[in-house]
PDB file of C-alpha atoms in Angstrom:
ATOM      1  CA  MET Y  21      -0.082   0.501  -0.277  1.00  0.00           C
ATOM      2  CA  GLN Y  22       2.200   3.439  -0.495  1.00  0.00           C
ATOM      3  CA  ARG Y  23       0.406   4.735   2.246  1.00  0.00           C
ATOM      4  CA  LEU Y  24       2.991   2.514   4.587  1.00  0.00           C
ATOM      5  CA  ALA Y  25       5.229   2.872   1.962  1.00  0.00           C
ATOM      6  CA  ILE Y  26       4.987   6.703   2.699  1.00  0.00           C
ATOM      7  CA  VAL Y  27       4.771   6.281   6.409  1.00  0.00           C
ATOM      8  CA  ALA Y  28       7.457   3.998   6.160  1.00  0.00           C
ATOM      9  CA  ALA Y  29       9.904   7.071   4.464  1.00  0.00           C
ATOM     10  CA  HIS Y  30       9.435   9.156   7.145  1.00  0.00           C
ATOM     11  CA  SER Y  31      10.418   9.290  10.337  1.00  0.00           C
ATOM     12  CA  GLU Y  32       8.020  12.948  11.397  1.00  0.00           C
ATOM     13  CA  LEU Y  33       5.254  10.169  10.042  1.00  0.00           C
ATOM     14  CA  GLN Y  34       6.180   7.607  12.046  1.00  0.00           C
ATOM     15  CA  GLU Y  35       6.987   9.407  15.566  1.00  0.00           C
ATOM     16  CA  ARG Y  36       2.868  10.016  14.561  1.00  0.00           C
ATOM     17  CA  GLY Y  37       2.144   6.690  13.934  1.00  0.00           C
ATOM     18  CA  LEU Y  38       3.017   5.605  17.119  1.00  0.00           C
ATOM     19  CA  LEU Y  39       1.490   8.822  19.205  1.00  0.00           C
ATOM     20  CA  LYS Y  40      -1.600   7.492  18.422  1.00  0.00           C
ATOM     21  CA  ARG Y  41      -1.439   3.866  18.526  1.00  0.00           C
ATOM     22  CA  ALA Y  42      -0.915   4.818  22.098  1.00  0.00           C
ATOM     23  CA  GLU Y  43      -3.820   7.345  22.667  1.00  0.00           C
ATOM     24  CA  PHE Y  44      -5.571   4.313  21.508  1.00  0.00           C
ATOM     25  CA  GLY Y  45      -4.269   2.458  23.950  1.00  0.00           C
ATOM     26  CA  SER Y  46      -5.284   4.131  26.625  1.00  0.00           C
ATOM     27  CA  VAL Y  47      -8.432   4.798  25.174  1.00  0.00           C
ATOM     28  CA  VAL Y  48      -8.858   1.000  25.121  1.00  0.00           C
ATOM     29  CA  THR Y  49      -7.732   0.557  28.852  1.00  0.00           C
ATOM     30  CA  ASP Y  50      -9.337   3.872  30.169  1.00  0.00           C
ATOM     31  CA  ALA Y  51     -12.832   2.753  28.844  1.00  0.00           C
ATOM     32  CA  LEU Y  52     -12.198  -1.073  30.117  1.00  0.00           C
ATOM     33  CA  VAL Y  53     -11.853  -0.372  33.150  1.00  0.00           C
ATOM     34  CA  ALA Y  54     -15.071   1.908  34.015  1.00  0.00           C
ATOM     35  CA  SER Y  55     -16.417  -0.832  32.705  1.00  0.00           C
ATOM     36  CA  GLY Y  56     -14.343  -2.688  35.924  1.00  0.00           C
ATOM     37  CA  ILE Y  57     -11.831  -4.237  34.584  1.00  0.00           C
ATOM     38  CA  GLU Y  58      -9.170  -3.959  36.967  1.00  0.00           C
ATOM     39  CA  GLU Y  59      -6.519  -1.870  35.443  1.00  0.00           C
ATOM     40  CA  THR Y  60      -4.119  -4.056  34.852  1.00  0.00           C
ATOM     41  CA  ALA Y  61      -5.536  -6.623  32.638  1.00  0.00           C
ATOM     42  CA  ALA Y  62      -7.027  -3.087  30.706  1.00  0.00           C
ATOM     43  CA  ARG Y  63      -3.616  -2.612  29.595  1.00  0.00           C
ATOM     44  CA  LEU Y  64      -2.986  -6.147  29.009  1.00  0.00           C
ATOM     45  CA  ALA Y  65      -5.845  -5.776  26.726  1.00  0.00           C
ATOM     46  CA  ALA Y  66      -5.950  -3.116  25.629  1.00  0.00           C
ATOM     47  CA  GLU Y  67      -2.231  -3.692  24.076  1.00  0.00           C
ATOM     48  CA  ILE Y  68      -2.956  -6.908  22.681  1.00  0.00           C
ATOM     49  CA  GLY Y  69      -6.200  -5.911  20.480  1.00  0.00           C
ATOM     50  CA  VAL Y  70      -3.512  -2.240  19.465  1.00  0.00           C
ATOM     51  CA  LEU Y  71      -1.190  -5.477  17.983  1.00  0.00           C
ATOM     52  CA  ALA Y  72      -3.895  -7.648  16.735  1.00  0.00           C
ATOM     53  CA  PHE Y  73      -4.460  -4.280  15.020  1.00  0.00           C
ATOM     54  CA  VAL Y  74      -1.741  -2.946  13.535  1.00  0.00           C
ATOM     55  CA  THR Y  75      -1.013  -6.359  12.448  1.00  0.00           C
ATOM     56  CA  THR Y  76      -3.567  -6.919  10.453  1.00  0.00           C
ATOM     57  CA  VAL Y  77      -3.715  -4.169   8.970  1.00  0.00           C
ATOM     58  CA  ALA Y  78      -0.197  -4.562   7.908  1.00  0.00           C
ATOM     59  CA  GLN Y  79      -0.900  -8.398   6.895  1.00  0.00           C
ATOM     60  CA  TRP Y  80      -4.074  -6.902   5.153  1.00  0.00           C
ATOM     61  CA  ALA Y  81      -2.553  -3.655   2.891  1.00  0.00           C
ATOM     62  CA  GLU Y  82       0.731  -6.274   1.522  1.00  0.00           C
ATOM     63  CA  PRO Y  83       0.036  -6.059  -2.535  1.00  0.00           C
ATOM     64  CA  ALA Y  84      -1.127  -9.648  -2.696  1.00  0.00           C
ATOM     65  CA  PRO Y  85      -3.072  -9.511   0.599  1.00  0.00           C
ATOM     66  CA  PRO Y  86      -4.122 -12.945   2.692  1.00  0.00           C
ATOM     67  CA  GLY Y  87      -7.886 -12.307   2.608  1.00  0.00           C
ATOM     68  CA  LEU Y  88      -9.996  -9.648   3.666  1.00  0.00           C
ATOM     69  CA  PHE Y  89      -9.574  -7.992   6.905  1.00  0.00           C
ATOM     70  CA  VAL Y  90     -11.905 -10.381   9.243  1.00  0.00           C
ATOM     71  CA  GLU Y  91      -9.582 -12.959   7.895  1.00  0.00           C
ATOM     72  CA  VAL Y  92      -7.266 -12.003   8.617  1.00  0.00           C
ATOM     73  CA  ALA Y  93      -8.010 -10.500  11.462  1.00  0.00           C
ATOM     74  CA  ARG Y  94      -9.010 -13.738  12.308  1.00  0.00           C
ATOM     75  CA  THR Y  95      -5.867 -15.246  12.120  1.00  0.00           C
ATOM     76  CA  VAL Y  96      -3.382 -12.440  13.959  1.00  0.00           C
ATOM     77  CA  VAL Y  97      -6.188 -12.756  16.402  1.00  0.00           C
ATOM     78  CA  ASN Y  98      -5.179 -17.113  16.933  1.00  0.00           C
ATOM     79  CA  ASP Y  99      -1.733 -16.284  16.536  1.00  0.00           C
ATOM     80  CA  LEU Y 100      -1.447 -14.422  18.729  1.00  0.00           C
ATOM     81  CA  MET Y 101      -3.702 -16.465  21.377  1.00  0.00           C
ATOM     82  CA  ALA Y 102      -1.067 -19.251  20.462  1.00  0.00           C
ATOM     83  CA  ARG Y 103       1.777 -17.323  21.111  1.00  0.00           C
ATOM     84  CA  ALA Y 104       1.160 -16.781  24.426  1.00  0.00           C
ATOM     85  CA  THR Y 105      -0.067 -19.676  25.109  1.00  0.00           C
ATOM     86  CA  THR Y 106       3.128 -20.806  24.236  1.00  0.00           C
ATOM     87  CA  PHE Y 107       5.315 -18.527  25.909  1.00  0.00           C
ATOM     88  CA  CYS Y 108       3.022 -18.978  28.942  1.00  0.00           C
ATOM     89  CA  ALA Y 109       3.973 -22.602  28.804  1.00  0.00           C
ATOM     90  CA  GLU Y 110       6.984 -22.063  28.219  1.00  0.00           C
ATOM     91  CA  ALA Y 111       7.271 -19.495  31.372  1.00  0.00           C
ATOM     92  CA  ASP Y 112       5.292 -22.506  34.371  1.00  0.00           C
ATOM     93  CA  ARG Y 113       8.356 -24.690  33.539  1.00  0.00           C
ATOM     94  CA  THR Y 114      11.287 -22.409  33.784  1.00  0.00           C
TER      95      THR Y 114
END
């Protein structure tokens, strides 16, 4: 996607993107806390959600996207869950 190439070439745009990502995570965290979720759990969920969204957009924006946005998102979320499960299992063994 042309937009991603432009952002990749300009550090100012990359910084702006990081700030937007941080703000989005903060807003999601605040909303989860307001709904009764404990703050650490809310922050974790928000960070995972932001990571899933950013990863999905990057894959979906490839010249030959692997499917519809919702399909890519589902695959990304499933992959993140599998990686988290593996990480937790490995951490338990140490």
